[in-house]
PDB file of C-alpha atoms in Angstrom:
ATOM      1  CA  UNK A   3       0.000   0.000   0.000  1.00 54.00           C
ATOM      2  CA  UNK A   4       1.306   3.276  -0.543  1.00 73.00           C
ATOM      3  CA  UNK A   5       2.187   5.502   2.633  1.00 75.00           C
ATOM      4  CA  UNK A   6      -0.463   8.335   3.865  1.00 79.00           C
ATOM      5  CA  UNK A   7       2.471  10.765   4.433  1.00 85.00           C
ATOM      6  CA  UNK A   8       5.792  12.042   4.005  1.00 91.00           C
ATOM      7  CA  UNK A   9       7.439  12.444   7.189  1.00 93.00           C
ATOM      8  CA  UNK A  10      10.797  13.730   9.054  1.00 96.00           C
ATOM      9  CA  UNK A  11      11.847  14.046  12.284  1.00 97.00           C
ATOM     10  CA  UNK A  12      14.319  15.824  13.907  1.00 97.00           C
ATOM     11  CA  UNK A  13      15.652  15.998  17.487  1.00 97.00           C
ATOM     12  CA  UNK A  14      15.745  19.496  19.040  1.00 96.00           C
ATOM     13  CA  UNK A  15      15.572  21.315  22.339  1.00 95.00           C
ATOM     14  CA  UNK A  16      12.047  22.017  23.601  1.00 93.00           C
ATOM     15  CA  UNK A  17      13.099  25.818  24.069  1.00 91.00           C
ATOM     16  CA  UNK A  18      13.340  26.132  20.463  1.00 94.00           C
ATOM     17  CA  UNK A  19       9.827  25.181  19.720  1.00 96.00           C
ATOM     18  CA  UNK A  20       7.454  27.274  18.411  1.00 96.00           C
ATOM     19  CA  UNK A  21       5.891  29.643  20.788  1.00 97.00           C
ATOM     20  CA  UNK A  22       2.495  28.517  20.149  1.00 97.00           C
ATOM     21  CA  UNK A  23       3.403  25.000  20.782  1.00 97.00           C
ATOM     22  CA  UNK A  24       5.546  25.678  23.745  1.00 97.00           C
ATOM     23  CA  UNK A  25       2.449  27.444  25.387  1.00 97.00           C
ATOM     24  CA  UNK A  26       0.268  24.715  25.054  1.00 98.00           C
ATOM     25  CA  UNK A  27       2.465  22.335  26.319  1.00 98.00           C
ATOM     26  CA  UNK A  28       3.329  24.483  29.377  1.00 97.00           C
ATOM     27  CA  UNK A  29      -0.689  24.815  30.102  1.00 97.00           C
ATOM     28  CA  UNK A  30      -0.990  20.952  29.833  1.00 97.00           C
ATOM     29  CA  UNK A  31       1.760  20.326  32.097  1.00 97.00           C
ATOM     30  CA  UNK A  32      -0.020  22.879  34.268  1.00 97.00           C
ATOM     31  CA  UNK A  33      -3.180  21.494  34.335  1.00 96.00           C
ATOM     32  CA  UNK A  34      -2.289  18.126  34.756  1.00 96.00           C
ATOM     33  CA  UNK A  35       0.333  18.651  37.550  1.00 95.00           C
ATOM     34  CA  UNK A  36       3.432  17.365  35.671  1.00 95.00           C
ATOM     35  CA  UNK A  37       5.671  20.506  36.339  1.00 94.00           C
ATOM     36  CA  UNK A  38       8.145  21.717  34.177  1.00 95.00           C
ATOM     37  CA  UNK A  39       7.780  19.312  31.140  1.00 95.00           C
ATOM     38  CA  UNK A  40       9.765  21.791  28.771  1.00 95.00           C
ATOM     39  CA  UNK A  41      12.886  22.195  31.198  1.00 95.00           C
ATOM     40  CA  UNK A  42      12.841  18.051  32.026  1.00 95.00           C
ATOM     41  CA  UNK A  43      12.570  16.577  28.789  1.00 96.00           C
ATOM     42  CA  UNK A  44      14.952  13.902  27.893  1.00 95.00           C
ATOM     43  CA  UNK A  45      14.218  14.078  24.584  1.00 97.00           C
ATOM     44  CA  UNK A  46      12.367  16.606  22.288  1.00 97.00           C
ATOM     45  CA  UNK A  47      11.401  14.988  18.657  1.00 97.00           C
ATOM     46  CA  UNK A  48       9.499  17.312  16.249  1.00 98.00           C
ATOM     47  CA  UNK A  49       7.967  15.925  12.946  1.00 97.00           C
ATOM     48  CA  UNK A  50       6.708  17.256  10.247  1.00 96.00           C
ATOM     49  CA  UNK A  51       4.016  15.488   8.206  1.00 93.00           C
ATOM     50  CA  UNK A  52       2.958  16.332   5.038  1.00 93.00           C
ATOM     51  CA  UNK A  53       0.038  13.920   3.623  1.00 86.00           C
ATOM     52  CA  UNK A  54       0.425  12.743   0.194  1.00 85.00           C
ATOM     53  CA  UNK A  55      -3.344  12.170  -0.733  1.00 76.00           C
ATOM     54  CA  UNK A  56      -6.240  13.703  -0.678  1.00 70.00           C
ATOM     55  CA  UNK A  57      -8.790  11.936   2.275  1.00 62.00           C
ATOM     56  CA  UNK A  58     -11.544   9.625   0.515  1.00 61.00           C
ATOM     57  CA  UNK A  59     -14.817  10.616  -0.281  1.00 64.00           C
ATOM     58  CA  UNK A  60     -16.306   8.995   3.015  1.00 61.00           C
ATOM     59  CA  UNK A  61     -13.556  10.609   5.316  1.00 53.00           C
ATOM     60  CA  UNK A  62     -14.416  13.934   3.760  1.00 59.00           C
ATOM     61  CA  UNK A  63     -18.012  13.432   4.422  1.00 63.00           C
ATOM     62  CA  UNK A  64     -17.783  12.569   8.042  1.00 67.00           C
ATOM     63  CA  UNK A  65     -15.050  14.623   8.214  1.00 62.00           C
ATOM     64  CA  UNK A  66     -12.950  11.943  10.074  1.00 60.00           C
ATOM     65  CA  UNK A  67      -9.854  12.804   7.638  1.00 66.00           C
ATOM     66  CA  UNK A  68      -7.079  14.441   8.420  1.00 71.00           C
ATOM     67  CA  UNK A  69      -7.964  18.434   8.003  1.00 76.00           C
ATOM     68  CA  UNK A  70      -4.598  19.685   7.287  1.00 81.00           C
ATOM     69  CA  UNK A  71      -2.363  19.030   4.608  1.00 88.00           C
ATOM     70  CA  UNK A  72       0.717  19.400   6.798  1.00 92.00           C
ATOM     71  CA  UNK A  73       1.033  19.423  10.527  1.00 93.00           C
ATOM     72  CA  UNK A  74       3.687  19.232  13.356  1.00 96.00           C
ATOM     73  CA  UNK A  75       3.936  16.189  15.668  1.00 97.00           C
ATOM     74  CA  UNK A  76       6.033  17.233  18.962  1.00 98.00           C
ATOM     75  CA  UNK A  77       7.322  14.627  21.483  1.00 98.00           C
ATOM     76  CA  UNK A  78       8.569  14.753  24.614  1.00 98.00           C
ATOM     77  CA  UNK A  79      10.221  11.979  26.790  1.00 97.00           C
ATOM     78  CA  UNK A  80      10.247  13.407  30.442  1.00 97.00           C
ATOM     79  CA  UNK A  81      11.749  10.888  33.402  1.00 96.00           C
ATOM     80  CA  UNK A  82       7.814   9.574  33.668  1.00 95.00           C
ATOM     81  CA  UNK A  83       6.137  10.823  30.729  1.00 97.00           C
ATOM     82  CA  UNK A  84       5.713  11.047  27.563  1.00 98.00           C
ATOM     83  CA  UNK A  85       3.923  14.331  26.602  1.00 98.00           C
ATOM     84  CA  UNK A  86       2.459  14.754  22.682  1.00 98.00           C
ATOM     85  CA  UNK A  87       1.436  17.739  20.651  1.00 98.00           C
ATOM     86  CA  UNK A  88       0.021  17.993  17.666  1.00 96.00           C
ATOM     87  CA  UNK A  89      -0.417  21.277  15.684  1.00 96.00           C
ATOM     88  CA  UNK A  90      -2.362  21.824  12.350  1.00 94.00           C
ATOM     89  CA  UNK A  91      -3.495  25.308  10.432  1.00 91.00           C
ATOM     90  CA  UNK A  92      -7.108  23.473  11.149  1.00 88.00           C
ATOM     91  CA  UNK A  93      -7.094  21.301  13.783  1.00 87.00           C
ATOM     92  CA  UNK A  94      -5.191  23.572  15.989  1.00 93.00           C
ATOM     93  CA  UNK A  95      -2.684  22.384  18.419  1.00 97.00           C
ATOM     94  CA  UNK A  96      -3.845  18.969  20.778  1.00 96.00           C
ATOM     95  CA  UNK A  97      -1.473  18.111  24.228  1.00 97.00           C
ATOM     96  CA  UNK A  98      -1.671  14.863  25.420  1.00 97.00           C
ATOM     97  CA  UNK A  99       0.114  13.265  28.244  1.00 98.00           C
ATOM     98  CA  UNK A 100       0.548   9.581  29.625  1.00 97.00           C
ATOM     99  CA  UNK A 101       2.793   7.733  32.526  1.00 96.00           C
ATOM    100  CA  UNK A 102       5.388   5.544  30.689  1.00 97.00           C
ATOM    101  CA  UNK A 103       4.628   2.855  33.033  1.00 95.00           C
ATOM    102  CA  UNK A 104       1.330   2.629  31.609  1.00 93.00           C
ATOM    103  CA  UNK A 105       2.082   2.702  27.904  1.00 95.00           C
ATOM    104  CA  UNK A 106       2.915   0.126  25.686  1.00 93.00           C
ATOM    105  CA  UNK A 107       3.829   1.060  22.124  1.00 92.00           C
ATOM    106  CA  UNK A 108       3.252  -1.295  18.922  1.00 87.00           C
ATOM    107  CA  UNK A 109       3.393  -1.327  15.449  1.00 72.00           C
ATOM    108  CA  UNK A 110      -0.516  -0.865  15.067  1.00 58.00           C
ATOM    109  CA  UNK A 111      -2.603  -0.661  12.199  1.00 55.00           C
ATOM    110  CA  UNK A 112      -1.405   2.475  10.219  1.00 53.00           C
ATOM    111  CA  UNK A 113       2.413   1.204  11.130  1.00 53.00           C
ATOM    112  CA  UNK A 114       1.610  -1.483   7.871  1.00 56.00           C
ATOM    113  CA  UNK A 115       1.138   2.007   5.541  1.00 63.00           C
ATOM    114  CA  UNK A 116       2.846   4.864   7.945  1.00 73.00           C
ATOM    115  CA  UNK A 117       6.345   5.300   9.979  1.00 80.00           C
ATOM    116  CA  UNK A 118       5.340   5.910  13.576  1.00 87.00           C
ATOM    117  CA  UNK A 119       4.358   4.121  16.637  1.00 91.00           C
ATOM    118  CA  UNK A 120       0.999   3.398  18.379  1.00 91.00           C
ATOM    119  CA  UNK A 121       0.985   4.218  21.740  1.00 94.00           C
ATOM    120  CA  UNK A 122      -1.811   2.383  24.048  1.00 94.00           C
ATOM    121  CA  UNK A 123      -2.165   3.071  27.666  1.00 94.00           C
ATOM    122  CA  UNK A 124      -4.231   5.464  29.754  1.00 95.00           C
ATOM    123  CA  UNK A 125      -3.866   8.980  28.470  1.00 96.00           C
ATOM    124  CA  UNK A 126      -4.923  12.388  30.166  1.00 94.00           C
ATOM    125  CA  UNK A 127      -8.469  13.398  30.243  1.00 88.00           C
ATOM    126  CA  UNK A 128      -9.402   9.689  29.574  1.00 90.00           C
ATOM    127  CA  UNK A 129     -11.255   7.102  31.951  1.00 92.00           C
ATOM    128  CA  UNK A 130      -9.854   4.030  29.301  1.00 94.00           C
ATOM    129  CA  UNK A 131      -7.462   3.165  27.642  1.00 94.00           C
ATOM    130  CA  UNK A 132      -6.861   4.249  24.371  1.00 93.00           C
ATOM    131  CA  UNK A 133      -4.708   4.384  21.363  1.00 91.00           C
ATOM    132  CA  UNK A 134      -2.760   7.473  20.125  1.00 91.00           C
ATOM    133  CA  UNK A 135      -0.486   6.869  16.965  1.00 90.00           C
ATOM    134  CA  UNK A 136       2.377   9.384  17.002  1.00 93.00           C
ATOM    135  CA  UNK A 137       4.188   9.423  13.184  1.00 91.00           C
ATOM    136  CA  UNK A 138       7.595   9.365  12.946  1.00 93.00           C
ATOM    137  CA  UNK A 139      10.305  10.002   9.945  1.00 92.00           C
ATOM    138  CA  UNK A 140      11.899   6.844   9.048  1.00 90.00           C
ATOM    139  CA  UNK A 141      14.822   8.832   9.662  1.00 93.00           C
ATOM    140  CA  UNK A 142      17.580   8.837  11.712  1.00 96.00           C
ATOM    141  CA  UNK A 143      16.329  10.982  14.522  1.00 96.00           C
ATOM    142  CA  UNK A 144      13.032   9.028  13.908  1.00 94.00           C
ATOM    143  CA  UNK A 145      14.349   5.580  15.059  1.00 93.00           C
ATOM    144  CA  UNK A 146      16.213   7.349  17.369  1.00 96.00           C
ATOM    145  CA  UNK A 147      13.315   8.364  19.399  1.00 95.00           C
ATOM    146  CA  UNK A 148      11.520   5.493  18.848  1.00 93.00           C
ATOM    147  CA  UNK A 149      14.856   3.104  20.453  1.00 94.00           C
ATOM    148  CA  UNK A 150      14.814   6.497  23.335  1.00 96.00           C
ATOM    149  CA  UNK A 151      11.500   5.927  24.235  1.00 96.00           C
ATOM    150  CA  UNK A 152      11.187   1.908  24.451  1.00 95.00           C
ATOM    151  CA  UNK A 153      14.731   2.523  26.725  1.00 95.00           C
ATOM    152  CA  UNK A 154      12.360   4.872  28.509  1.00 96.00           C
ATOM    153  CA  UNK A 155       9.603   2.995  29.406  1.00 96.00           C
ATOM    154  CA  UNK A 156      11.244  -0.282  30.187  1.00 95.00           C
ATOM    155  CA  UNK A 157      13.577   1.948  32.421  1.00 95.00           C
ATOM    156  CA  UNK A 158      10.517   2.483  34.588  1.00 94.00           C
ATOM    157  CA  UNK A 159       8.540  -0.704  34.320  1.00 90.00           C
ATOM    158  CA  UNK A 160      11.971  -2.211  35.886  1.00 89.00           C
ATOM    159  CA  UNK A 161      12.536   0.346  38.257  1.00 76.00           C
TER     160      UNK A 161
END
Protein backbone atom coordinates (compact mmCIF):
# COMPACT_ATOMS: atom_id res chain seq x y z
CA UNK A 1 0.00 0.00 0.00
CA UNK A 2 1.31 3.28 -0.54
CA UNK A 3 2.19 5.50 2.63
CA UNK A 4 -0.46 8.34 3.87
CA UNK A 5 2.47 10.77 4.43
CA UNK A 6 5.79 12.04 4.01
CA UNK A 7 7.44 12.44 7.19
CA UNK A 8 10.80 13.73 9.05
CA UNK A 9 11.85 14.05 12.28
CA UNK A 10 14.32 15.82 13.91
CA UNK A 11 15.65 16.00 17.49
CA UNK A 12 15.74 19.50 19.04
CA UNK A 13 15.57 21.32 22.34
CA UNK A 14 12.05 22.02 23.60
CA UNK A 15 13.10 25.82 24.07
CA UNK A 16 13.34 26.13 20.46
CA UNK A 17 9.83 25.18 19.72
CA UNK A 18 7.45 27.27 18.41
CA UNK A 19 5.89 29.64 20.79
CA UNK A 20 2.49 28.52 20.15
CA UNK A 21 3.40 25.00 20.78
CA UNK A 22 5.55 25.68 23.75
CA UNK A 23 2.45 27.44 25.39
CA UNK A 24 0.27 24.71 25.05
CA UNK A 25 2.47 22.34 26.32
CA UNK A 26 3.33 24.48 29.38
CA UNK A 27 -0.69 24.81 30.10
CA UNK A 28 -0.99 20.95 29.83
CA UNK A 29 1.76 20.33 32.10
CA UNK A 30 -0.02 22.88 34.27
CA UNK A 31 -3.18 21.49 34.33
CA UNK A 32 -2.29 18.13 34.76
CA UNK A 33 0.33 18.65 37.55
CA UNK A 34 3.43 17.36 35.67
CA UNK A 35 5.67 20.51 36.34
CA UNK A 36 8.14 21.72 34.18
CA UNK A 37 7.78 19.31 31.14
CA UNK A 38 9.76 21.79 28.77
CA UNK A 39 12.89 22.19 31.20
CA UNK A 40 12.84 18.05 32.03
CA UNK A 41 12.57 16.58 28.79
CA UNK A 42 14.95 13.90 27.89
CA UNK A 43 14.22 14.08 24.58
CA UNK A 44 12.37 16.61 22.29
CA UNK A 45 11.40 14.99 18.66
CA UNK A 46 9.50 17.31 16.25
CA UNK A 47 7.97 15.92 12.95
CA UNK A 48 6.71 17.26 10.25
CA UNK A 49 4.02 15.49 8.21
CA UNK A 50 2.96 16.33 5.04
CA UNK A 51 0.04 13.92 3.62
CA UNK A 52 0.43 12.74 0.19
CA UNK A 53 -3.34 12.17 -0.73
CA UNK A 54 -6.24 13.70 -0.68
CA UNK A 55 -8.79 11.94 2.27
CA UNK A 56 -11.54 9.63 0.51
CA UNK A 57 -14.82 10.62 -0.28
CA UNK A 58 -16.31 8.99 3.02
CA UNK A 59 -13.56 10.61 5.32
CA UNK A 60 -14.42 13.93 3.76
CA UNK A 61 -18.01 13.43 4.42
CA UNK A 62 -17.78 12.57 8.04
CA UNK A 63 -15.05 14.62 8.21
CA UNK A 64 -12.95 11.94 10.07
CA UNK A 65 -9.85 12.80 7.64
CA UNK A 66 -7.08 14.44 8.42
CA UNK A 67 -7.96 18.43 8.00
CA UNK A 68 -4.60 19.68 7.29
CA UNK A 69 -2.36 19.03 4.61
CA UNK A 70 0.72 19.40 6.80
CA UNK A 71 1.03 19.42 10.53
CA UNK A 72 3.69 19.23 13.36
CA UNK A 73 3.94 16.19 15.67
CA UNK A 74 6.03 17.23 18.96
CA UNK A 75 7.32 14.63 21.48
CA UNK A 76 8.57 14.75 24.61
CA UNK A 77 10.22 11.98 26.79
CA UNK A 78 10.25 13.41 30.44
CA UNK A 79 11.75 10.89 33.40
CA UNK A 80 7.81 9.57 33.67
CA UNK A 81 6.14 10.82 30.73
CA UNK A 82 5.71 11.05 27.56
CA UNK A 83 3.92 14.33 26.60
CA UNK A 84 2.46 14.75 22.68
CA UNK A 85 1.44 17.74 20.65
CA UNK A 86 0.02 17.99 17.67
CA UNK A 87 -0.42 21.28 15.68
CA UNK A 88 -2.36 21.82 12.35
CA UNK A 89 -3.49 25.31 10.43
CA UNK A 90 -7.11 23.47 11.15
CA UNK A 91 -7.09 21.30 13.78
CA UNK A 92 -5.19 23.57 15.99
CA UNK A 93 -2.68 22.38 18.42
CA UNK A 94 -3.84 18.97 20.78
CA UNK A 95 -1.47 18.11 24.23
CA UNK A 96 -1.67 14.86 25.42
CA UNK A 97 0.11 13.27 28.24
CA UNK A 98 0.55 9.58 29.63
CA UNK A 99 2.79 7.73 32.53
CA UNK A 100 5.39 5.54 30.69
CA UNK A 101 4.63 2.86 33.03
CA UNK A 102 1.33 2.63 31.61
CA UNK A 103 2.08 2.70 27.90
CA UNK A 104 2.92 0.13 25.69
CA UNK A 105 3.83 1.06 22.12
CA UNK A 106 3.25 -1.29 18.92
CA UNK A 107 3.39 -1.33 15.45
CA UNK A 108 -0.52 -0.87 15.07
CA UNK A 109 -2.60 -0.66 12.20
CA UNK A 110 -1.41 2.48 10.22
CA UNK A 111 2.41 1.20 11.13
CA UNK A 112 1.61 -1.48 7.87
CA UNK A 113 1.14 2.01 5.54
CA UNK A 114 2.85 4.86 7.95
CA UNK A 115 6.34 5.30 9.98
CA UNK A 116 5.34 5.91 13.58
CA UNK A 117 4.36 4.12 16.64
CA UNK A 118 1.00 3.40 18.38
CA UNK A 119 0.99 4.22 21.74
CA UNK A 120 -1.81 2.38 24.05
CA UNK A 121 -2.17 3.07 27.67
CA UNK A 122 -4.23 5.46 29.75
CA UNK A 123 -3.87 8.98 28.47
CA UNK A 124 -4.92 12.39 30.17
CA UNK A 125 -8.47 13.40 30.24
CA UNK A 126 -9.40 9.69 29.57
CA UNK A 127 -11.26 7.10 31.95
CA UNK A 128 -9.85 4.03 29.30
CA UNK A 129 -7.46 3.17 27.64
CA UNK A 130 -6.86 4.25 24.37
CA UNK A 131 -4.71 4.38 21.36
CA UNK A 132 -2.76 7.47 20.13
CA UNK A 133 -0.49 6.87 16.96
CA UNK A 134 2.38 9.38 17.00
CA UNK A 135 4.19 9.42 13.18
CA UNK A 136 7.59 9.37 12.95
CA UNK A 137 10.31 10.00 9.94
CA UNK A 138 11.90 6.84 9.05
CA UNK A 139 14.82 8.83 9.66
CA UNK A 140 17.58 8.84 11.71
CA UNK A 141 16.33 10.98 14.52
CA UNK A 142 13.03 9.03 13.91
CA UNK A 143 14.35 5.58 15.06
CA UNK A 144 16.21 7.35 17.37
CA UNK A 145 13.31 8.36 19.40
CA UNK A 146 11.52 5.49 18.85
CA UNK A 147 14.86 3.10 20.45
CA UNK A 148 14.81 6.50 23.34
CA UNK A 149 11.50 5.93 24.24
CA UNK A 150 11.19 1.91 24.45
CA UNK A 151 14.73 2.52 26.73
CA UNK A 152 12.36 4.87 28.51
CA UNK A 153 9.60 2.99 29.41
CA UNK A 154 11.24 -0.28 30.19
CA UNK A 155 13.58 1.95 32.42
CA UNK A 156 10.52 2.48 34.59
CA UNK A 157 8.54 -0.70 34.32
CA UNK A 158 11.97 -2.21 35.89
CA UNK A 159 12.54 0.35 38.26
Amino acid sequence: MDRLYERSSRRCEAGSLDPAVRDAIAAHAEAHQLGDVLGAARWCCETRSVRLKRPGLLMRLTKSGDPDKEHTTVALILPRYLVVAVAGEQRGIHVRSIRLEDVSVGRGLASNIDTGVSATGLWSGTTEPASFYIGLGDDTDGKAFLDTLRGAIAEVKTA
